[in-house]
Short mmCIF file of C-alpha atoms and ligand atoms in Angstrom, two decimals:
data_model
loop_
_atom_site.label_atom_id
_atom_site.label_comp_id
_atom_site.label_asym_id
_atom_site.label_seq_id
_atom_site.Cartn_x
_atom_site.Cartn_y
_atom_site.Cartn_z
CA MET A 562 -3.32 -5.63 -15.41
CA GLU A 563 -0.63 -6.05 -12.78
CA PHE A 564 1.07 -2.84 -11.68
CA SER A 565 4.85 -2.57 -11.64
CA ALA A 566 6.44 -1.24 -8.43
CA GLN A 567 6.92 2.14 -10.05
CA GLU A 568 3.41 2.39 -11.53
CA LYS A 569 2.00 1.46 -8.17
CA TYR A 570 4.08 4.14 -6.51
CA GLU A 571 2.99 6.76 -9.05
CA PHE A 572 -0.65 5.79 -8.63
CA LYS A 573 -0.28 6.06 -4.86
CA ARG A 574 1.21 9.52 -5.20
CA LEU A 575 -1.62 10.57 -7.50
CA LEU A 576 -4.15 9.47 -4.89
CA GLU A 577 -2.21 11.40 -2.27
CA GLU A 578 -2.39 14.49 -4.47
CA LEU A 579 -6.12 14.05 -5.03
CA ARG A 580 -6.72 13.48 -1.32
CA GLY A 581 -5.18 16.87 -0.61
CA LYS A 582 -7.65 18.72 -2.82
CA THR A 583 -10.78 20.19 -1.31
CA GLY A 584 -13.52 22.46 -2.53
CA ARG A 585 -15.06 25.30 -0.58
CA GLY A 586 -18.51 23.80 -0.78
CA THR A 587 -19.88 20.55 -2.20
CA GLU A 588 -18.55 21.33 -5.62
CA LEU A 589 -15.99 18.69 -6.54
CA ILE A 590 -17.24 16.14 -9.04
CA SER A 591 -16.05 12.54 -9.27
CA LEU A 592 -17.28 10.37 -12.13
CA TYR A 593 -16.61 6.64 -12.37
CA ILE A 594 -17.62 5.33 -15.77
CA PRO A 595 -17.51 1.56 -16.45
CA HIS A 596 -16.41 0.38 -19.89
CA ASP A 597 -19.90 -0.64 -20.97
CA LYS A 598 -21.65 2.54 -19.81
CA GLN A 599 -23.04 4.66 -22.66
CA ILE A 600 -21.24 8.01 -22.64
CA SER A 601 -24.42 9.66 -23.96
CA ASP A 602 -26.25 8.53 -20.80
CA VAL A 603 -23.53 10.08 -18.65
CA SER A 604 -23.74 13.34 -20.59
CA ALA A 605 -27.50 13.34 -20.19
CA GLN A 606 -27.13 12.98 -16.43
CA LEU A 607 -24.59 15.80 -16.27
CA ARG A 608 -26.96 18.05 -18.22
CA GLU A 609 -29.69 17.27 -15.75
CA GLU A 610 -27.36 17.95 -12.80
CA HIS A 611 -26.45 21.24 -14.45
CA GLY A 612 -30.11 22.22 -14.52
CA GLN A 613 -30.55 21.13 -10.87
CA ALA A 614 -27.52 23.17 -9.85
CA ALA A 615 -29.41 26.32 -10.80
CA ASN A 616 -31.23 25.90 -7.47
CA ILE A 617 -28.06 26.10 -5.37
CA LYS A 618 -28.42 29.15 -3.12
CA SER A 619 -24.80 30.24 -2.82
CA LYS A 620 -23.91 32.03 -6.01
CA LEU A 621 -20.25 31.04 -5.79
CA THR A 622 -21.00 27.34 -5.27
CA ARG A 623 -23.60 27.42 -8.05
CA THR A 624 -21.12 28.95 -10.50
CA ASN A 625 -18.38 26.50 -9.49
CA VAL A 626 -20.62 23.43 -9.77
CA GLN A 627 -22.02 24.50 -13.11
CA SER A 628 -18.64 25.27 -14.62
CA ALA A 629 -17.26 21.95 -13.32
CA LEU A 630 -20.19 20.18 -15.00
CA GLU A 631 -19.64 22.07 -18.24
CA SER A 632 -15.98 21.15 -18.14
CA ALA A 633 -16.84 17.49 -17.45
CA MET A 634 -19.24 17.46 -20.41
CA SER A 635 -16.56 18.82 -22.71
CA LYS A 636 -14.13 16.13 -21.47
CA LEU A 637 -16.75 13.48 -22.24
CA ARG A 638 -17.00 14.69 -25.82
CA LEU A 639 -13.39 13.53 -26.22
CA ILE A 640 -14.20 10.02 -24.98
CA PRO A 641 -16.49 8.23 -27.43
CA ARG A 642 -16.33 5.17 -25.22
CA ALA A 643 -14.72 4.43 -21.87
CA PRO A 644 -11.47 2.37 -22.17
CA GLU A 645 -11.27 -1.27 -21.11
CA ASN A 646 -11.04 -0.52 -17.38
CA GLY A 647 -13.40 2.42 -17.61
CA ALA A 648 -12.64 6.08 -17.02
CA VAL A 649 -12.48 8.22 -13.92
CA ILE A 650 -12.93 11.97 -14.09
CA PHE A 651 -12.17 14.34 -11.24
CA ILE A 652 -13.14 17.91 -11.80
CA GLY A 653 -13.92 20.96 -9.74
CA ALA A 654 -12.94 24.29 -8.22
CA ILE A 655 -10.14 23.59 -5.72
CA ASP A 656 -9.62 25.83 -2.73
CA ILE A 657 -6.13 27.29 -3.14
CA GLY A 658 -6.25 29.56 -0.10
CA SER A 659 -6.62 33.33 0.33
CA ASN A 660 -10.22 33.15 -0.85
CA LYS A 661 -9.30 31.82 -4.27
CA THR A 662 -10.22 28.71 -6.22
CA ASP A 663 -8.71 27.07 -9.23
CA MET A 664 -10.42 24.73 -11.71
CA TYR A 665 -8.76 21.31 -11.51
CA SER A 666 -9.35 18.29 -13.69
CA LYS A 667 -7.92 14.82 -14.06
CA VAL A 668 -9.01 12.00 -16.36
CA LEU A 669 -7.56 8.54 -15.86
CA GLU A 670 -7.99 4.87 -16.62
CA PRO A 671 -7.78 2.87 -13.38
CA PRO A 672 -5.62 -0.28 -12.99
CA GLU A 673 -8.69 -2.47 -12.49
CA PRO A 674 -12.12 -2.39 -14.15
CA ILE A 675 -14.72 -0.06 -12.69
CA VAL A 676 -17.79 -2.10 -11.84
CA THR A 677 -20.26 0.52 -10.66
CA TYR A 678 -21.14 3.79 -12.34
CA ARG A 679 -20.92 6.69 -9.90
CA TYR A 680 -21.62 10.36 -10.04
CA HIS A 681 -20.48 12.02 -6.83
CA CYS A 682 -20.50 15.68 -5.87
CA ASP A 683 -18.92 16.64 -2.55
CA SER A 684 -16.32 18.89 -0.94
CA ALA A 685 -13.67 16.22 -1.60
CA PHE A 686 -13.10 13.78 -4.44
CA LEU A 687 -14.43 10.24 -4.10
CA LEU A 688 -11.30 8.07 -3.95
CA GLN A 689 -12.39 4.92 -2.14
CA PRO A 690 -12.96 2.82 -5.30
CA LEU A 691 -9.41 3.60 -6.47
CA GLU A 692 -7.95 3.04 -3.01
CA ASP A 693 -9.60 -0.37 -2.91
CA MET A 694 -7.89 -1.27 -6.17
CA LEU A 695 -4.52 -0.39 -4.74
CA ALA A 696 -4.99 -2.21 -1.47
CA GLU A 697 -3.06 -5.42 -1.05
CA LYS A 698 -5.80 -8.00 -1.16
CA LYS A 699 -3.91 -11.10 -0.20
CA THR A 700 -5.00 -11.96 3.29
CA PHE A 701 -3.79 -14.60 5.72
CA GLY A 702 -5.60 -15.82 8.79
CA LEU A 703 -3.45 -16.03 11.92
CA ILE A 704 -4.07 -18.04 15.07
CA VAL A 705 -1.64 -18.32 17.98
CA LEU A 706 -2.60 -20.49 20.91
CA ASP A 707 -1.59 -22.43 23.93
CA ARG A 708 -3.86 -24.01 26.53
CA ARG A 709 -4.37 -20.79 28.43
CA GLU A 710 -4.65 -18.11 25.82
CA ALA A 711 -5.26 -17.58 22.11
CA THR A 712 -5.16 -14.62 19.73
CA ILE A 713 -6.80 -14.48 16.33
CA GLY A 714 -5.71 -12.00 13.73
CA ILE A 715 -5.23 -11.33 10.06
CA LEU A 716 -2.30 -10.33 7.94
CA LYS A 717 -3.46 -8.13 5.08
CA GLY A 718 -0.75 -6.83 2.83
CA LYS A 719 1.71 -5.59 5.39
CA ARG A 720 -0.65 -5.04 8.26
CA ILE A 721 -1.26 -7.38 11.13
CA ASP A 722 -4.55 -6.84 12.91
CA ALA A 723 -5.43 -8.63 16.10
CA LEU A 724 -9.14 -9.43 16.02
CA LYS A 725 -9.85 -11.48 19.09
CA HIS A 726 -8.19 -12.54 22.30
CA LEU A 727 -9.46 -15.55 24.26
CA THR A 728 -8.48 -17.04 27.59
CA SER A 729 -9.29 -20.49 28.84
CA THR A 730 -10.47 -21.90 32.12
CA VAL A 731 -8.25 -24.92 31.70
CA PRO A 732 -6.91 -25.77 35.16
CA GLY A 733 -3.17 -26.09 35.66
CA LYS A 734 -1.51 -29.46 35.84
CA GLN A 735 -1.51 -29.49 39.64
CA ARG A 736 -4.75 -30.82 41.01
CA LYS A 737 -6.24 -29.62 44.22
CA GLY A 738 -6.28 -31.93 47.19
CA GLY A 739 -9.26 -34.26 47.44
CA GLN A 740 -9.82 -34.63 43.68
CA SER A 741 -9.13 -37.99 42.17
CA SER A 742 -6.29 -37.89 39.68
CA HIS A 743 -8.30 -39.63 37.00
CA ARG A 744 -11.28 -37.33 37.43
CA PHE A 745 -8.98 -34.31 37.38
CA GLN A 746 -7.28 -35.35 34.13
CA GLN A 747 -10.64 -35.98 32.51
CA LEU A 748 -11.95 -32.53 33.46
CA ARG A 749 -8.77 -30.97 32.22
CA LEU A 750 -9.03 -32.67 28.81
CA ILE A 751 -12.65 -31.59 28.48
CA ALA A 752 -11.68 -28.01 29.29
CA ILE A 753 -8.88 -28.07 26.71
CA HIS A 754 -11.21 -29.49 24.07
CA ASP A 755 -13.79 -26.81 24.87
CA PHE A 756 -11.17 -24.11 24.57
CA TYR A 757 -10.03 -25.39 21.14
CA LYS A 758 -13.67 -25.43 20.08
CA ARG A 759 -14.13 -21.80 21.17
CA ILE A 760 -10.96 -20.79 19.31
CA GLY A 761 -12.23 -22.57 16.21
CA GLU A 762 -15.62 -20.85 16.39
CA SER A 763 -14.06 -17.41 16.83
CA ALA A 764 -11.67 -18.05 13.96
CA ASN A 765 -14.57 -19.20 11.76
CA ASP A 766 -16.46 -16.00 12.55
CA ALA A 767 -13.43 -13.89 11.69
CA PHE A 768 -12.15 -15.69 8.61
CA LEU A 769 -15.41 -16.60 6.89
CA GLN A 770 -16.23 -12.89 6.64
CA ILE A 771 -13.27 -12.44 4.33
CA ASP A 772 -13.86 -12.91 0.61
CA GLN A 773 -12.59 -16.49 0.36
CA LYS A 774 -10.72 -15.89 -2.88
CA ASP A 775 -8.62 -13.24 -1.10
CA LEU A 776 -7.88 -15.52 1.85
CA GLU A 777 -4.61 -17.08 0.78
CA GLY A 778 -4.14 -19.32 3.77
CA ILE A 779 -4.12 -19.75 7.50
CA LEU A 780 -1.08 -19.92 9.75
CA ILE A 781 -1.19 -21.49 13.19
CA GLY A 782 1.37 -20.82 15.87
CA GLY A 783 1.98 -22.07 19.38
CA PRO A 784 3.99 -24.50 21.43
CA SER A 785 3.93 -28.22 20.72
CA PRO A 786 1.80 -30.23 21.05
CA THR A 787 -0.97 -27.60 21.43
CA LYS A 788 -0.83 -26.26 17.88
CA ASP A 789 -0.72 -29.77 16.42
CA GLU A 790 -3.65 -30.89 18.56
CA PHE A 791 -5.60 -27.90 17.28
CA VAL A 792 -4.78 -28.62 13.64
CA GLY A 793 -5.32 -32.37 13.99
CA GLY A 794 -8.60 -31.95 15.84
CA GLU A 795 -10.13 -30.07 12.90
CA PHE A 796 -11.69 -27.34 14.99
CA LEU A 797 -11.99 -25.00 12.01
CA HIS A 798 -14.77 -24.93 9.40
CA HIS A 799 -13.85 -27.50 6.74
CA GLU A 800 -13.27 -24.79 4.09
CA LEU A 801 -10.86 -23.04 6.43
CA GLN A 802 -9.26 -26.26 7.61
CA LYS A 803 -8.16 -26.86 4.00
CA LYS A 804 -6.42 -23.51 3.98
CA ILE A 805 -4.04 -24.20 6.85
CA LEU A 806 -0.58 -23.58 5.40
CA ASP A 807 1.59 -24.40 8.34
CA ALA A 808 1.77 -24.84 12.11
CA LEU A 809 4.83 -23.15 13.54
CA ASP A 810 6.52 -22.80 16.91
CA VAL A 811 5.98 -19.45 18.56
CA SER A 812 6.50 -18.58 22.21
CA TYR A 813 3.93 -15.81 22.65
CA THR A 814 0.22 -16.26 22.29
CA ASP A 815 -0.86 -12.64 22.79
CA GLU A 816 -0.75 -9.96 20.09
CA SER A 817 3.04 -10.11 19.86
CA GLY A 818 2.69 -13.80 19.03
CA LEU A 819 0.97 -12.78 15.78
CA SER A 820 4.09 -10.88 14.63
CA GLU A 821 6.24 -13.75 15.79
CA LEU A 822 4.12 -16.11 13.68
CA VAL A 823 4.44 -13.95 10.56
CA GLU A 824 8.19 -13.80 11.18
CA ALA A 825 8.38 -17.58 11.53
CA ALA A 826 6.41 -18.03 8.30
CA GLN A 827 8.78 -15.90 6.17
CA GLU A 828 9.38 -18.55 3.57
CA ARG A 829 5.75 -19.43 3.31
CA LEU A 830 4.92 -15.82 2.71
CA LEU A 831 7.61 -15.24 0.14
CA ASP A 832 5.02 -14.09 -2.34
CA LEU A 833 3.96 -11.31 -0.08
CA GLU A 834 5.43 -7.98 -0.91
CA LEU A 835 6.46 -7.16 2.64
CA THR A 836 8.56 -10.24 2.81
CA GLN A 837 10.21 -9.47 -0.48
CA GLU A 838 10.95 -5.96 0.69
CA LYS A 839 12.32 -7.33 3.93
CA LEU A 840 14.49 -9.86 2.19
CA ALA A 841 15.94 -7.17 -0.08
CA MET A 842 16.67 -4.89 2.87
CA ARG A 843 18.27 -7.75 4.79
CA ARG A 844 20.48 -8.54 1.83
CA PHE A 845 21.54 -4.91 1.73
CA MET A 846 22.31 -4.82 5.46
CA LYS A 847 24.35 -8.00 5.14
CA GLU A 848 26.37 -6.52 2.30
CA LEU A 849 26.82 -3.34 4.30
CA VAL A 850 28.55 -5.00 7.26
CA ASN A 851 30.71 -7.16 5.02
CA ASP A 852 34.15 -5.62 4.33
CA LYS A 853 33.99 -6.74 0.73
CA GLY A 854 30.26 -6.15 0.54
CA LEU A 855 28.23 -4.93 -2.39
CA ALA A 856 26.21 -2.25 -0.63
CA SER A 857 26.05 1.33 -1.88
CA TYR A 858 23.95 4.17 -0.52
CA GLY A 859 23.28 7.86 -0.84
CA GLU A 860 21.82 9.41 -3.96
CA ALA A 861 25.11 10.59 -5.50
CA GLU A 862 26.90 7.25 -5.08
CA VAL A 863 23.96 5.20 -6.27
CA ARG A 864 23.49 7.49 -9.26
CA HIS A 865 27.14 6.88 -10.24
CA ASN A 866 26.68 3.16 -9.90
CA LEU A 867 23.50 3.24 -11.98
CA ALA A 868 25.37 5.10 -14.70
CA LEU A 869 28.03 2.35 -14.63
CA GLY A 870 25.33 -0.32 -14.95
CA ALA A 871 26.66 -1.78 -11.70
CA VAL A 872 23.42 -1.93 -9.74
CA ASP A 873 21.70 -5.27 -9.27
CA THR A 874 18.88 -4.09 -7.01
CA LEU A 875 17.88 -0.49 -6.40
CA LEU A 876 16.17 0.22 -3.09
CA LEU A 877 14.07 3.38 -2.89
CA SER A 878 12.10 4.57 0.10
CA GLU A 879 8.44 5.21 -0.63
CA ASP A 880 8.52 8.15 1.79
CA MET A 881 11.03 10.26 -0.14
CA ARG A 882 9.39 13.46 -1.22
CA LYS A 883 12.03 14.67 -3.62
CA THR A 884 12.16 15.66 -7.25
CA ARG A 885 14.84 15.73 -9.91
CA ALA A 886 14.79 19.05 -11.71
CA THR A 887 16.41 20.39 -14.83
CA ILE A 888 17.33 24.02 -14.31
CA LYS A 889 18.17 26.31 -17.21
CA CYS A 890 19.26 29.90 -17.59
CA THR A 891 16.50 32.18 -18.85
CA ASN A 892 18.99 34.18 -20.89
CA GLN A 893 18.58 32.90 -24.46
CA ASN A 894 22.24 33.52 -25.22
CA CYS A 895 23.46 31.47 -22.25
CA ASP A 896 23.70 27.66 -22.32
CA TYR A 897 23.89 27.08 -18.55
CA GLU A 898 21.93 23.98 -17.50
CA LYS A 899 22.07 21.63 -14.53
CA GLN A 900 20.29 18.69 -12.93
CA THR A 901 19.52 18.94 -9.27
CA THR A 902 17.54 17.10 -6.59
CA ARG A 903 14.97 19.20 -4.78
CA THR A 904 12.83 18.80 -1.70
CA PRO A 905 9.49 20.58 -1.11
CA SER A 906 11.38 23.15 0.98
CA SER A 907 14.13 23.87 -1.55
CA PRO A 908 14.27 27.57 -2.41
CA ALA A 909 13.54 28.71 -5.96
CA PRO A 910 16.64 28.70 -8.18
CA GLU A 911 18.60 31.95 -8.05
CA GLY A 912 20.92 33.68 -10.49
CA CYS A 913 22.94 31.96 -13.21
CA PRO A 914 26.58 31.40 -12.14
CA LYS A 915 27.66 32.14 -15.72
CA CYS A 916 25.77 35.29 -16.61
CA GLY A 917 23.74 36.27 -13.56
CA SER A 918 20.34 36.01 -15.29
CA GLN A 919 17.43 34.28 -13.54
CA LEU A 920 17.46 30.47 -13.56
CA ALA A 921 14.24 28.55 -14.16
CA ILE A 922 13.07 24.97 -13.61
CA VAL A 923 12.22 23.61 -17.05
CA GLU A 924 11.44 20.02 -16.06
CA GLU A 925 10.73 18.34 -12.75
CA VAL A 926 9.99 14.67 -12.09
CA ASP A 927 9.60 12.65 -8.94
CA LEU A 928 13.02 11.37 -7.81
CA ILE A 929 11.73 7.78 -7.59
CA THR A 930 10.50 7.97 -11.18
CA ASN A 931 13.80 9.50 -12.28
CA LEU A 932 15.96 6.82 -10.60
CA SER A 933 13.64 3.99 -11.71
CA ARG A 934 14.02 5.11 -15.31
CA LEU A 935 17.81 5.07 -15.00
CA ALA A 936 17.59 1.59 -13.48
CA GLU A 937 15.48 0.34 -16.38
CA GLN A 938 18.29 1.09 -18.81
CA SER A 939 20.59 -1.47 -17.19
CA GLY A 940 18.07 -4.14 -16.29
CA THR A 941 18.24 -3.29 -12.60
CA THR A 942 15.53 -4.59 -10.27
CA VAL A 943 13.74 -1.74 -8.52
CA LYS A 944 12.18 -2.21 -5.08
CA ILE A 945 10.13 0.59 -3.63
CA ILE A 946 10.35 0.06 0.10
CA SER A 947 7.73 1.15 2.59
CA THR A 948 8.63 2.48 6.02
CA ASP A 949 6.15 0.08 7.65
CA PHE A 950 8.90 -2.16 9.02
CA GLU A 951 12.16 -1.57 10.85
CA GLU A 952 14.67 -1.99 8.02
CA GLY A 953 12.39 0.00 5.70
CA ALA A 954 12.27 2.90 8.15
CA GLN A 955 16.07 2.72 8.38
CA LEU A 956 16.42 3.05 4.63
CA MET A 957 14.73 6.42 4.94
CA SER A 958 16.31 7.66 8.18
CA ALA A 959 19.86 6.34 7.91
CA PHE A 960 20.47 6.10 4.16
CA GLY A 961 18.51 9.06 2.83
CA GLY A 962 16.02 6.80 1.07
CA VAL A 963 18.37 5.60 -1.69
CA ALA A 964 20.47 2.43 -1.53
CA ALA A 965 21.66 -0.31 -3.84
CA ILE A 966 22.98 -3.83 -3.91
CA LEU A 967 25.71 -3.89 -6.55
CA ARG A 968 26.60 -6.47 -9.17
CA TYR A 969 30.30 -5.89 -8.49
CA ARG A 970 32.35 -3.56 -6.32
CA THR A 971 33.01 -0.07 -7.66
CA SER A 972 34.80 2.95 -6.22
CA HIS A 973 31.46 4.59 -5.48
CA ARG A 974 30.23 3.12 -2.25
ZN1 ZN B 1482 23.19 32.20 -17.76
#
């Protein structure tokens, strides 16, 4: 099951919410139930844990653990069998401050199958298995080299990690006095060959550790002819050698050369999300500087354009923490109602402008979800943009997190 951009975003937010929940003791329960696990076996284990919990010294923790287990058992009664991808249950007394706790529970089917059954009781929920599902798994090996220096790294999702830096003992082109030219050239070639061999061995160590089905390919960067000599000389393990995608010109061979290499390989990496995000943001920036451009930004303007069906691509910053709320008058005889965008620091709604009664929020959804739903109605492409790269950070800081590339020019820009 492949996640859409919006589902992925919502799942990420859910994990963020779960990450923020802590118990006062080891009293939060996480259950990962694979599809083929017998629910009756799980219930039996929970009953046993319930009995064990009677030995917990702190009365408060004991009560919390036991009631969480009871609650988990009653949830299980509603699941005769775990769904296709299994079921995850989070349950427990959450610390809500000022010496109070609140019973929290969440049941969900993950985006990928659960492989291992887990029962976990701790002061925080166990989220790693879900985080692993969300992680971008496509990985690329990166090598930048010249005759003096090499850096080995990996590109995983959007992250570039430098793993190893090597320097050579290859002498410069100028020989010292007294050495024969022929002898000098020979020693130099041997030193270069040895350096390539060392680079190859280090790269093998680094890249063979990666699950080979996640290793999409290897990119080599450097000046000519060094990079071509390295590729042609087959210094990598034969399985890795087959995965070389391209050898590209880069001018740096330290850590910054790795970014330069990824930049140079844009087209090759088109499948990678980061590149797609980048390309969308670049298109937007290009439209923005064009007098007759098709860029639109700011929530109000983009909302107008969405309503007109004029948006081709909607760009939303992943870092927006806003909601779209429906606010209604609590006076039954008053029909006042409005939609408004709220931030976590927005004050509670005040009095009704029509009758003065108290206003109340009757519905509140994440702004990204709200705008994505509007986009769906007119076949608009939605891109949820991370702030991990320059243009993505700009979307948040300069454009308030909401921008669009239009199908045609409108008066709302
Ligand atoms: Zn009113």
